[in-house]
Coordinates of C-alpha atoms in Angstrom, one line a residue:
Chain K
M11 CA -68.1 124.6 39.6
S12 CA -66.9 121.5 37.2
D13 CA -69.3 118.8 36.7
P14 CA -67.2 115.9 38.7
V15 CA -67.4 118.3 41.8
A16 CA -71.1 118.9 41.2
R17 CA -71.8 115.4 41.1
A18 CA -69.6 114.8 44.2
W19 CA -71.7 117.5 46.2
A20 CA -74.8 116.1 45.1
V21 CA -73.7 112.7 46.3
T22 CA -73.1 114.2 49.5
R23 CA -76.0 115.9 49.9
R24 CA -78.0 113.0 49.2
T25 CA -76.1 110.9 51.3
F26 CA -76.4 113.4 54.3
G27 CA -79.9 113.8 54.0
A28 CA -80.6 110.0 53.8
T29 CA -78.7 109.7 57.0
L30 CA -80.5 112.6 58.5
L31 CA -83.8 111.0 57.5
G32 CA -82.9 107.7 58.9
A33 CA -81.5 109.0 62.4
L34 CA -84.9 111.0 62.5
G35 CA -86.5 107.9 62.1
L36 CA -84.8 105.7 64.5
A37 CA -85.4 108.6 67.2
A38 CA -89.0 109.0 66.4
V39 CA -89.2 105.0 67.1
E40 CA -87.2 104.9 70.2
T41 CA -89.1 107.8 71.6
W42 CA -92.5 106.1 70.7
P43 CA -93.0 104.4 73.7
R44 CA -95.2 101.7 72.8
W45 CA -93.3 101.1 69.6
A46 CA -89.9 100.9 71.4
F47 CA -91.1 98.7 74.3
W48 CA -93.3 96.3 71.8
R49 CA -90.5 96.3 69.2
G50 CA -91.1 92.7 67.9
A51 CA -93.4 91.4 70.3
A52 CA -97.1 90.1 69.7
S53 CA -98.5 92.4 72.3
S54 CA -97.2 94.4 75.1
L55 CA -97.6 91.8 77.7
D56 CA -95.4 89.2 75.9
A57 CA -92.8 92.3 75.3
L58 CA -92.5 92.2 79.2
A59 CA -90.4 89.2 78.8
G60 CA -87.9 91.1 76.8
L61 CA -87.2 93.5 79.6
P62 CA -83.9 93.6 81.2
Q63 CA -84.8 93.1 84.4
A64 CA -87.5 90.3 83.2
A65 CA -86.0 87.5 85.3
A66 CA -85.9 89.7 88.5
L67 CA -89.4 90.9 88.0
K68 CA -90.7 87.3 87.7
A69 CA -89.0 86.5 90.8
L70 CA -90.9 89.0 92.5
G71 CA -94.2 88.4 91.0
R72 CA -93.9 84.3 92.0
Q73 CA -93.2 85.8 95.5
A74 CA -96.1 88.0 95.2
Q75 CA -98.4 85.1 93.9
A76 CA -97.2 83.1 97.2
A77 CA -98.0 85.8 99.4
M78 CA -100.8 87.7 98.4
A79 CA -104.3 87.6 96.6
I80 CA -103.9 88.6 93.0
P81 CA -106.1 91.3 91.8
A82 CA -108.8 90.1 89.5
G83 CA -108.1 91.4 85.8
Y84 CA -104.9 92.4 86.8
A85 CA -104.0 91.6 83.1
D86 CA -106.1 93.9 81.4
T87 CA -104.9 96.7 83.7
L88 CA -101.4 96.0 83.2
A89 CA -102.2 95.6 79.2
A90 CA -104.0 99.1 79.3
R91 CA -100.9 100.9 81.3
L92 CA -98.5 99.4 78.9
G93 CA -100.7 100.3 75.7
D94 CA -101.0 103.8 77.0
E95 CA -97.5 104.6 77.9
G96 CA -95.1 101.7 77.3
Y97 CA -93.6 100.1 80.4
A98 CA -90.9 102.8 81.3
G99 CA -93.7 105.6 81.1
A100 CA -96.2 103.4 83.0
V101 CA -93.7 102.8 85.9
A102 CA -92.5 106.5 86.0
R103 CA -96.2 107.4 86.2
D104 CA -96.5 104.8 89.2
R105 CA -93.2 107.0 90.8
A106 CA -94.9 110.2 90.0
E107 CA -98.1 109.6 91.7
G108 CA -96.7 107.6 94.5
R109 CA -98.2 104.0 93.4
L110 CA -95.9 101.6 95.4
V111 CA -96.8 98.1 96.5
S112 CA -95.3 96.0 99.0
I113 CA -94.3 92.6 98.2
D114 CA -92.9 90.5 101.1
G115 CA -91.1 93.9 102.0
W116 CA -90.0 94.8 98.5
L117 CA -91.1 98.3 97.8
V118 CA -92.1 98.3 94.3
P119 CA -93.8 100.5 91.6
E120 CA -97.3 98.9 90.8
T121 CA -96.5 98.3 87.1
Q122 CA -93.3 96.7 88.0
A123 CA -95.5 94.3 90.5
L124 CA -98.1 93.8 88.0
A125 CA -95.5 92.7 85.4
G126 CA -94.0 90.7 87.5
L127 CA -97.0 88.8 88.3
W128 CA -97.6 88.3 84.6
L129 CA -94.1 87.0 84.0
A130 CA -94.5 84.4 86.8
S131 CA -97.9 83.5 85.5
A132 CA -96.4 82.9 82.0
G133 CA -94.3 80.3 83.3
Chain V
M28 CA -38.5 110.8 125.5
F29 CA -39.6 106.9 125.7
I30 CA -39.1 105.4 129.5
D31 CA -40.0 102.3 130.2
G32 CA -41.6 102.4 133.5
R33 CA -40.5 98.7 134.7
A34 CA -37.0 99.8 134.7
L35 CA -37.1 102.5 136.7
P36 CA -36.0 102.3 140.5
A37 CA -38.3 102.0 143.4
G38 CA -39.2 105.3 145.1
T39 CA -38.5 107.2 142.0
A40 CA -40.5 110.3 142.3
L41 CA -42.1 111.5 139.2
E42 CA -44.0 115.1 138.6
A43 CA -45.2 117.1 135.7
D44 CA -47.3 119.8 135.0
I45 CA -49.7 117.9 132.8
A46 CA -50.1 114.4 133.3
I47 CA -52.1 112.5 130.2
V48 CA -53.0 108.9 131.0
G49 CA -53.5 106.5 128.0
A50 CA -51.8 106.9 124.5
G51 CA -54.3 106.5 122.3
A52 CA -56.1 108.8 119.8
A53 CA -57.1 111.4 122.2
G54 CA -53.9 111.0 124.6
I55 CA -51.3 110.9 121.8
T56 CA -53.1 114.1 120.2
L57 CA -53.1 116.0 123.8
A58 CA -49.4 115.2 124.1
R59 CA -48.7 116.6 120.4
A60 CA -50.6 119.8 120.9
L61 CA -48.6 120.5 124.2
K62 CA -45.2 119.4 123.4
D63 CA -43.9 122.6 122.8
S64 CA -45.7 124.5 125.2
G65 CA -43.1 124.8 127.6
L66 CA -45.0 122.5 130.1
S67 CA -43.6 119.6 131.4
V68 CA -45.9 116.9 130.0
A69 CA -45.8 113.0 131.0
L70 CA -47.6 110.6 128.7
I71 CA -48.5 107.5 130.6
E72 CA -49.4 104.2 128.5
S73 CA -50.2 100.8 130.3
G74 CA -48.9 98.9 127.4
G75 CA -45.6 99.0 125.4
L76 CA -44.6 99.9 121.9
E77 CA -46.0 96.6 120.6
W78 CA -49.4 94.9 121.7
S79 CA -48.8 92.2 124.4
E80 CA -51.1 89.8 126.1
E81 CA -49.9 90.9 129.7
A82 CA -51.0 94.6 129.0
Q83 CA -54.1 93.5 126.9
D84 CA -55.2 91.4 130.2
L85 CA -55.7 94.4 132.1
A86 CA -58.6 95.6 129.8
A87 CA -60.7 92.1 130.7
G88 CA -63.9 92.4 132.0
E89 CA -67.4 91.0 131.9
L90 CA -70.4 91.7 130.0
G91 CA -74.4 91.9 130.5
P92 CA -77.0 90.0 128.8
Q93 CA -76.7 92.0 125.2
T94 CA -74.2 90.3 123.0
Y95 CA -71.2 92.6 122.5
A96 CA -67.3 92.6 122.3
T97 CA -65.6 91.9 125.9
P98 CA -63.7 94.9 127.1
D99 CA -60.3 93.4 126.4
T100 CA -61.2 92.9 122.5
V101 CA -62.5 96.1 121.7
R102 CA -59.6 98.2 122.9
L103 CA -56.2 97.8 122.6
R104 CA -53.5 98.7 125.2
Y105 CA -50.6 99.6 123.7
F106 CA -48.8 102.9 122.3
G107 CA -51.1 104.2 120.0
G108 CA -54.3 102.8 121.3
T109 CA -57.1 101.5 119.4
T110 CA -55.8 103.3 116.3
G111 CA -53.8 100.4 115.8
H112 CA -56.6 98.6 113.9
W113 CA -59.2 101.3 113.4
G114 CA -60.8 101.4 109.8
G115 CA -60.3 105.3 109.0
W116 CA -63.8 106.1 108.6
C117 CA -64.2 109.8 109.2
R118 CA -67.0 112.3 109.4
E119 CA -68.1 115.2 111.4
L120 CA -70.8 114.9 114.0
D121 CA -73.8 116.8 112.4
A122 CA -74.8 120.3 114.2
I123 CA -78.4 118.7 115.2
D124 CA -76.5 115.8 117.0
F125 CA -75.1 118.4 119.5
E126 CA -78.5 119.9 120.0
P127 CA -81.3 118.9 122.7
R128 CA -84.0 117.4 121.1
D129 CA -87.6 117.1 122.7
F130 CA -88.0 113.6 121.4
V131 CA -84.7 112.2 122.7
P132 CA -84.9 112.6 126.6
L133 CA -81.4 113.7 128.1
S134 CA -80.1 114.9 124.5
G135 CA -78.0 117.6 123.6
W136 CA -74.3 118.5 124.2
P137 CA -73.3 121.7 126.3
L138 CA -71.4 122.7 123.1
K139 CA -72.6 123.7 119.5
K140 CA -70.8 122.1 116.4
A141 CA -69.9 125.6 115.5
E142 CA -67.7 125.5 119.0
I143 CA -65.7 122.7 117.8
D144 CA -65.4 123.5 114.1
P145 CA -62.1 125.2 114.6
W146 CA -60.5 122.0 116.0
Y147 CA -62.4 119.8 113.3
A148 CA -60.4 121.6 110.8
K149 CA -57.1 120.9 112.8
A150 CA -58.1 117.3 113.0
Q151 CA -58.2 116.9 109.3
S152 CA -54.2 116.9 109.2
V153 CA -53.6 114.8 112.4
L154 CA -55.8 112.1 110.8
Q155 CA -53.9 112.8 107.5
L156 CA -57.5 113.8 106.1
G157 CA -58.2 116.6 103.1
S158 CA -60.6 119.4 103.4
P159 CA -63.3 119.3 106.0
Q160 CA -65.5 121.0 103.5
R161 CA -66.1 117.7 101.4
Y162 CA -68.2 115.8 103.7
A163 CA -71.5 117.2 102.2
D164 CA -69.9 116.9 98.2
S165 CA -71.2 113.8 97.5
E166 CA -72.0 114.9 94.4
G167 CA -68.6 116.7 93.5
I168 CA -66.9 113.4 94.8
A169 CA -69.4 111.2 92.7
K170 CA -68.7 113.0 89.7
A171 CA -65.2 113.0 89.9
A172 CA -65.3 109.2 90.3
G173 CA -67.6 109.1 87.6
A174 CA -70.3 107.3 89.5
A175 CA -73.9 108.3 89.3
L176 CA -76.1 109.2 92.8
P177 CA -79.2 107.1 93.1
V178 CA -80.8 109.6 95.2
A179 CA -80.1 113.3 95.0
R180 CA -78.6 115.8 97.5
G181 CA -81.4 117.7 99.3
G182 CA -83.9 114.8 99.5
D183 CA -85.5 113.4 102.8
I184 CA -82.8 110.6 102.7
E185 CA -79.1 111.9 101.3
P186 CA -76.3 110.8 99.9
I187 CA -73.2 112.2 102.0
L188 CA -69.6 111.0 102.6
F189 CA -67.1 109.7 104.8
E190 CA -63.6 110.2 104.1
F191 CA -60.9 107.6 104.9
S192 CA -58.0 108.5 106.9
P193 CA -55.0 106.2 105.7
P194 CA -55.8 105.0 108.5
T195 CA -53.2 106.9 110.9
R196 CA -51.9 104.5 113.0
M197 CA -50.8 106.9 115.7
G198 CA -48.4 104.7 117.5
E199 CA -46.3 104.4 114.1
V200 CA -46.8 107.7 112.4
Y201 CA -46.3 109.8 115.7
R202 CA -43.8 107.5 117.5
A203 CA -40.6 109.6 116.5
E204 CA -42.3 112.8 117.0
L205 CA -42.9 112.1 120.5
E206 CA -39.5 110.0 121.1
Q207 CA -37.7 113.0 120.1
S208 CA -39.9 115.5 121.6
A209 CA -39.6 116.9 125.6
V210 CA -43.0 114.9 126.3
K211 CA -42.2 111.8 128.9
T212 CA -43.7 108.7 127.4
Y213 CA -44.2 106.2 130.3
L214 CA -44.6 102.8 128.7
N215 CA -45.8 99.5 130.7
T216 CA -47.1 102.1 133.3
T217 CA -50.6 101.8 134.5
L218 CA -52.8 104.1 136.4
V219 CA -54.2 102.1 139.5
D220 CA -55.4 105.4 141.5
L221 CA -56.0 108.9 141.9
R222 CA -55.3 110.3 145.3
V223 CA -56.8 113.7 146.3
G224 CA -55.8 116.2 148.5
D225 CA -58.0 117.4 151.8
D226 CA -60.2 119.3 149.8
T227 CA -61.3 116.2 147.6
R228 CA -61.1 118.2 144.9
T229 CA -57.8 118.0 143.9
V230 CA -55.8 115.4 142.7
T231 CA -52.4 115.4 144.1
T232 CA -50.9 111.8 143.2
L233 CA -51.2 109.1 140.5
T234 CA -50.1 105.5 141.7
L235 CA -48.5 104.2 138.7
A236 CA -48.2 100.2 138.9
R237 CA -45.6 98.3 137.0
D238 CA -44.3 94.9 136.5
G239 CA -40.9 94.1 138.5
G240 CA -41.3 96.8 141.1
P241 CA -43.4 98.6 143.1
A242 CA -45.7 101.1 142.3
L243 CA -44.5 104.6 141.7
A244 CA -46.1 108.0 142.5
M245 CA -46.0 110.9 140.1
T246 CA -47.4 114.0 141.1
A247 CA -49.3 116.6 138.6
R248 CA -50.6 119.9 138.2
H249 CA -53.4 118.8 135.9
V250 CA -54.5 115.0 135.2
V251 CA -56.1 114.0 131.8
L252 CA -57.8 110.6 131.5
A253 CA -57.5 109.7 127.9
T254 CA -58.1 105.9 128.4
G255 CA -61.3 105.2 126.1
A256 CA -64.8 105.3 127.4
L257 CA -64.4 101.8 129.4
S258 CA -61.3 102.4 131.1
N259 CA -62.0 106.2 131.8
A260 CA -65.2 105.2 133.9
Q261 CA -63.3 102.4 135.6
M262 CA -60.4 104.5 136.9
L263 CA -63.2 107.3 138.5
L264 CA -65.1 104.4 139.8
A265 CA -61.9 102.7 141.2
A266 CA -60.5 105.9 142.8
D267 CA -62.9 105.6 145.8
S268 CA -60.5 105.1 148.9
Q269 CA -60.9 108.6 149.6
V270 CA -64.1 109.5 148.3
Q271 CA -67.4 107.2 148.4
G272 CA -68.6 105.9 145.1
G273 CA -65.4 107.4 143.3
L274 CA -64.2 110.8 141.7
G275 CA -66.9 112.9 139.9
N276 CA -69.4 110.5 141.1
G277 CA -71.4 112.4 143.6
A278 CA -74.5 112.1 141.5
D279 CA -74.0 108.7 140.5
Q280 CA -73.4 109.3 137.0
V281 CA -70.1 107.9 136.1
G282 CA -70.2 104.6 133.9
R283 CA -73.8 105.4 132.6
Y284 CA -75.2 106.3 129.4
F285 CA -72.9 103.9 128.1
T286 CA -73.5 103.2 124.2
D287 CA -71.9 102.2 120.9
H288 CA -73.3 102.4 117.3
P289 CA -75.2 99.4 116.7
I290 CA -74.0 98.2 113.0
L291 CA -77.2 96.3 111.4
I292 CA -75.6 94.1 108.8
G293 CA -78.3 93.2 106.5
Y294 CA -81.9 93.9 107.9
A295 CA -82.6 94.9 104.1
A296 CA -81.5 94.2 100.8
I297 CA -81.3 96.1 97.5
L298 CA -82.1 95.1 94.0
A299 CA -80.6 97.5 91.6
L300 CA -82.8 97.4 88.5
D301 CA -81.1 100.0 86.4
P302 CA -78.8 98.7 83.8
S303 CA -76.6 101.2 84.2
A304 CA -76.6 101.0 88.1
G305 CA -73.3 99.4 88.0
G306 CA -71.6 102.9 88.9
P307 CA -74.1 104.2 91.2
F308 CA -74.0 100.8 93.2
A309 CA -70.4 100.1 93.0
F310 CA -70.0 101.9 96.5
G311 CA -66.9 100.5 97.9
D312 CA -64.5 102.7 98.4
I313 CA -64.5 105.8 96.0
A314 CA -61.0 107.2 94.9
A315 CA -61.3 111.0 94.1
D316 CA -59.3 113.6 94.3
K317 CA -56.1 111.6 95.6
R318 CA -58.3 110.3 98.4
R319 CA -60.6 107.4 99.6
W320 CA -64.5 108.2 100.1
R321 CA -67.6 106.1 101.0
L322 CA -70.9 107.2 100.4
A323 CA -73.5 106.6 102.6
F324 CA -77.2 107.8 102.9
Q325 CA -78.5 109.9 106.0
P326 CA -81.8 111.4 106.7
S327 CA -81.2 115.2 106.1
E328 CA -80.6 117.3 109.4
A329 CA -84.2 119.1 108.6
Y330 CA -85.8 115.9 108.0
R331 CA -84.7 114.3 111.5
A332 CA -85.8 117.5 113.2
A333 CA -89.2 117.6 111.4
Q334 CA -89.8 113.8 111.8
K335 CA -88.5 113.6 115.0
R336 CA -86.2 110.9 114.1
L337 CA -82.6 109.7 115.4
S338 CA -79.9 109.5 112.8
C339 CA -78.7 106.6 110.7
L340 CA -75.8 106.1 108.3
I341 CA -76.6 103.5 105.4
T342 CA -73.9 102.1 103.2
I343 CA -74.8 100.1 100.3
E344 CA -72.2 97.4 100.1
P345 CA -70.9 96.6 96.8
P346 CA -71.9 93.1 95.3
G347 CA -68.7 91.5 95.7
P348 CA -67.6 87.7 95.1
R349 CA -70.5 86.5 97.0
F350 CA -73.1 87.4 94.5
D351 CA -70.6 86.6 91.7
P352 CA -71.8 83.7 89.8
A353 CA -68.0 82.9 88.8
A354 CA -67.6 82.7 92.7
G355 CA -70.0 79.8 92.6
A356 CA -72.6 80.6 95.1
F357 CA -74.9 83.1 96.4
D358 CA -73.7 83.8 100.1
R359 CA -76.4 81.8 102.3
S360 CA -75.9 84.1 105.3
D361 CA -77.1 86.9 103.6
A362 CA -79.7 85.3 101.3
K363 CA -82.3 85.7 104.3
W364 CA -82.5 89.4 103.5
F365 CA -84.1 88.9 100.0
G366 CA -86.7 86.8 100.7
A367 CA -88.1 83.2 100.7
P368 CA -85.8 80.8 99.4
E369 CA -87.1 80.3 95.9
T370 CA -87.1 84.3 95.4
V371 CA -83.5 84.2 96.5
N372 CA -82.5 81.6 94.2
A373 CA -84.5 83.3 91.4
L374 CA -82.6 86.5 92.1
A375 CA -79.2 85.1 92.4
A376 CA -79.7 83.7 89.0
A377 CA -81.1 87.1 87.8
N378 CA -78.1 88.6 89.5
A379 CA -75.9 86.3 87.4
T380 CA -77.3 86.6 83.9
G381 CA -79.0 90.1 83.6
P382 CA -78.3 93.4 84.4
V383 CA -79.7 93.4 88.0
R384 CA -77.6 93.5 90.8
L385 CA -78.1 92.5 94.6
H386 CA -76.3 94.3 97.6
V387 CA -77.2 94.2 101.2
L388 CA -77.1 97.4 103.4
N389 CA -75.2 98.1 106.5
A390 CA -76.1 100.7 108.9
G391 CA -74.7 102.5 112.0
I392 CA -77.5 103.7 113.8
E393 CA -77.9 106.3 116.8
T394 CA -79.4 105.2 120.0
R395 CA -81.0 107.4 122.7
P396 CA -79.2 108.1 126.0
N397 CA -79.9 105.4 128.6
P398 CA -78.4 105.8 132.1
D399 CA -79.3 102.1 132.7
S400 CA -76.7 101.3 129.9
R401 CA -73.3 101.3 132.1
V402 CA -70.4 100.2 132.8
T403 CA -69.5 98.9 136.5
L404 CA -66.9 97.5 138.7
T405 CA -66.8 93.8 139.4
G406 CA -65.3 92.2 142.5
K407 CA -62.7 90.4 140.3
R408 CA -59.0 92.2 140.2
D409 CA -56.3 92.1 137.6
R410 CA -52.8 91.5 138.8
F411 CA -52.4 95.2 139.9
G412 CA -55.4 94.9 141.9
M413 CA -57.7 97.1 139.9
R414 CA -61.2 95.8 139.9
R415 CA -62.3 94.8 136.5
L416 CA -65.2 96.0 134.6
K417 CA -68.8 94.9 133.5
V418 CA -70.1 96.3 130.5
D419 CA -74.1 96.2 130.4
W420 CA -74.9 97.7 126.9
R421 CA -79.0 98.3 126.8
L422 CA -80.4 98.7 123.6
S423 CA -84.1 99.8 123.2
D424 CA -87.0 98.6 120.6
A425 CA -87.2 102.5 120.2
D426 CA -83.8 102.5 118.4
L427 CA -84.6 100.0 115.8
E428 CA -88.2 101.6 115.3
H429 CA -86.6 104.8 114.1
Y430 CA -84.0 103.1 111.9
L431 CA -86.6 101.0 110.2
L432 CA -88.9 104.1 109.4
N433 CA -85.7 106.0 108.0
L434 CA -85.1 102.6 105.9
G435 CA -88.7 102.9 104.6
D436 CA -88.1 106.3 103.6
F437 CA -85.2 105.2 101.6
A438 CA -87.0 102.5 100.3
K439 CA -89.3 105.0 98.9
A440 CA -86.6 107.3 97.6
L441 CA -84.9 104.5 95.8
A442 CA -88.1 103.2 94.2
H443 CA -88.8 106.9 93.1
S444 CA -85.5 107.1 91.7
G445 CA -85.9 104.2 89.2
T446 CA -82.4 102.9 90.3
A447 CA -83.4 99.8 92.6
L448 CA -85.6 98.3 95.0
L449 CA -85.4 98.0 98.7
R450 CA -86.7 95.5 100.7
I451 CA -87.4 95.3 104.3
P452 CA -88.1 91.8 105.4
P453 CA -91.2 91.6 107.6
D454 CA -89.7 89.7 110.2
A455 CA -86.4 92.3 110.5
A456 CA -87.6 93.8 114.1
A457 CA -87.8 90.2 115.4
R458 CA -84.0 90.0 114.5
W459 CA -83.3 93.0 116.9
P460 CA -81.3 93.2 119.3
E461 CA -79.8 89.6 118.9
E462 CA -78.4 89.9 115.2
T463 CA -77.0 92.9 116.0
S464 CA -73.1 94.0 115.6
W465 CA -71.4 97.0 116.6
G466 CA -68.9 99.7 115.7
H467 CA -66.7 99.2 118.3
H468 CA -67.1 103.0 119.3
N469 CA -67.4 102.7 122.9
L470 CA -69.4 106.3 124.0
G471 CA -70.6 107.5 127.2
T472 CA -70.0 106.9 130.8
T473 CA -68.5 110.4 131.4
R474 CA -70.8 112.7 129.5
M475 CA -70.5 116.6 129.1
G476 CA -73.1 118.6 130.3
D477 CA -73.7 122.0 132.2
D478 CA -75.8 119.8 134.9
P479 CA -74.0 117.8 137.4
R480 CA -76.9 115.8 138.1
T481 CA -77.1 114.4 134.7
S482 CA -73.4 114.6 133.6
V483 CA -69.9 113.8 134.8
C484 CA -67.8 116.3 132.9
D485 CA -68.3 120.3 132.0
R486 CA -68.4 121.6 128.6
D487 CA -64.4 121.5 128.6
G488 CA -63.9 117.8 129.8
R489 CA -63.3 119.0 133.2
V490 CA -64.9 116.4 136.1
H491 CA -67.5 118.5 137.8
G492 CA -66.5 119.4 141.5
M493 CA -63.0 118.5 140.5
A494 CA -60.1 121.4 140.1
N495 CA -57.4 119.5 138.0
L496 CA -59.0 116.4 136.6
W497 CA -60.1 116.3 133.1
V498 CA -61.4 114.0 130.5
A499 CA -60.6 113.4 126.9
G500 CA -62.3 110.8 124.5
S501 CA -65.3 109.5 123.4
S502 CA -66.4 108.9 127.1
L503 CA -67.5 112.5 126.8
W504 CA -70.2 111.8 124.3
T505 CA -74.0 112.7 125.5
T506 CA -75.6 112.0 122.3
P507 CA -74.3 109.8 119.8
G508 CA -75.2 110.9 116.3
A509 CA -74.5 108.1 113.8
A510 CA -70.9 109.2 112.7
N511 CA -67.9 107.3 113.6
P512 CA -66.3 108.9 116.6
T513 CA -62.2 109.2 115.9
L514 CA -62.4 112.4 114.2
T515 CA -64.2 114.1 117.2
I516 CA -62.3 112.7 119.6
V517 CA -59.1 114.3 118.2
A518 CA -60.7 117.7 117.6
L519 CA -61.8 117.6 121.3
A520 CA -58.5 116.7 122.2
L521 CA -57.1 119.8 120.4
R522 CA -59.5 121.7 122.2
L523 CA -58.4 120.4 125.5
A524 CA -55.1 121.2 124.9
D525 CA -55.6 124.4 124.1
R526 CA -57.9 125.1 127.0
L527 CA -55.2 123.4 129.2
K528 CA -52.8 125.9 128.0
A529 CA -54.8 128.8 129.0
E530 CA -55.5 127.4 132.3
M531 CA -51.9 127.0 132.7
A532 CA -51.2 130.4 131.8
A533 CA -53.6 131.9 134.1

């Protein structure tokens, strides 16, 4: 193999390797629930504001504030769940365990309801 | 051939082997199925080829306390009948709809679905539909349309399909065929009496009124009433000059068990949360395999049997312009289903800016047979002297209760799927039955059954105690199921045609 061809192969291998490493790293980040959920937020609770459906959850949270007694320490409960599994994981666990609550007729996984309360309380 | 009854000379004697009264879905289907049988067939239609106020007025009547469509608006009296404005929704009844159910008094047809299946298959082509095998293939159709299902097949609440007929306007699609056939179609000719022989079991003469001349008499070996559930009952009840109470009414069953499918527009709301939910919830019409479909959700047959539930068919309406911020507003008439005003406004804002979507539900629900829900005659008469109708539709709280239980299970299924949240307003029950619409499906009034004490017709549609008087159409329904009736009307009419051919051959 001539030197120019060998150099080209070496560059190709390095480029491919770097790309592969980058992809693996990105996948790791995306599949690590807490990191994926937090991203740039200061805390797991702050990260709730970045959810695509945050505005809707906040509307339900406000309805819950008006319609029912707010469980004491709900924010701590919520933060612990989010810290353990991230938002999607915690909601999925609610579904798997049948933890659904009713807010003015809306049937909602418990973590989503708590998230709505938090978002509503944050103004 | 078409004959305008108004042009016939007074005293014209008319006769046929089979006289079919009513040129709607059932009557035209029967006439087409019999046109090449070698039998002389008369098809008698009260209206003309086009809709007219004069013909429609003959259908007018009164209502009971329940809000409902007046009789002259719920059916059309002209050639083609109510297929002139139907929406084309087609779906077979389920097997369980035909079964007696211990939690539904007086339920059950005298037939199994399997006995009708061969005619269901033939009815598909009459209504210009595809294969009957596709009604359960929600997964296949969704895949073909590139849509995801929000809940899976095989669950307690499962996705099923309606197929849309074009819709087939029978008065247009089959006009030329019947005009060129040996069937004699008498237009502007209205049945006003059925005369029986001395045995009181055999109809001997049909008295036919028309404008512009005296009534005509027609003799027929067999007579089929195919005028819809309201007029079929009206005709039997009004034929009381020789038999007290009317024909087939010895057990006072004619006109009873009338119902329709209550249509609950709203009563529940959906918040689609999944950012990719535009596909699953874009459930207007789905075009797939060169046909049109609509996804619906229904408690499975097994679940209905296990939970002792009536049926319902729920559709999720597409967001539509009413939820489109570009259209300027959140439709306030639907807003109540989403919650308190401030919640509604916030959700509408989220709908406008985010990936969530708001939908309302529509549902057609099954009612339980009620003998007190009935069609009767009044003292008022139309211009031909026929007594007009009163329609007293009765709904029970139990009908809604079953729907709300089914809806609660659908809410759980959606919450578990992660695609959406469903709201059942706490005051939903208080809106029943005042805020109830209907499917314009007149059902019952001459129900089928093996027991003449609780039915009017036998398993073939022959009026109990009558030798040659038959009924076709949705008045035969015993328990309504939740599916729209036209496909079953056509299937039963095709079945009756074969039955009549056998009867005549014997």
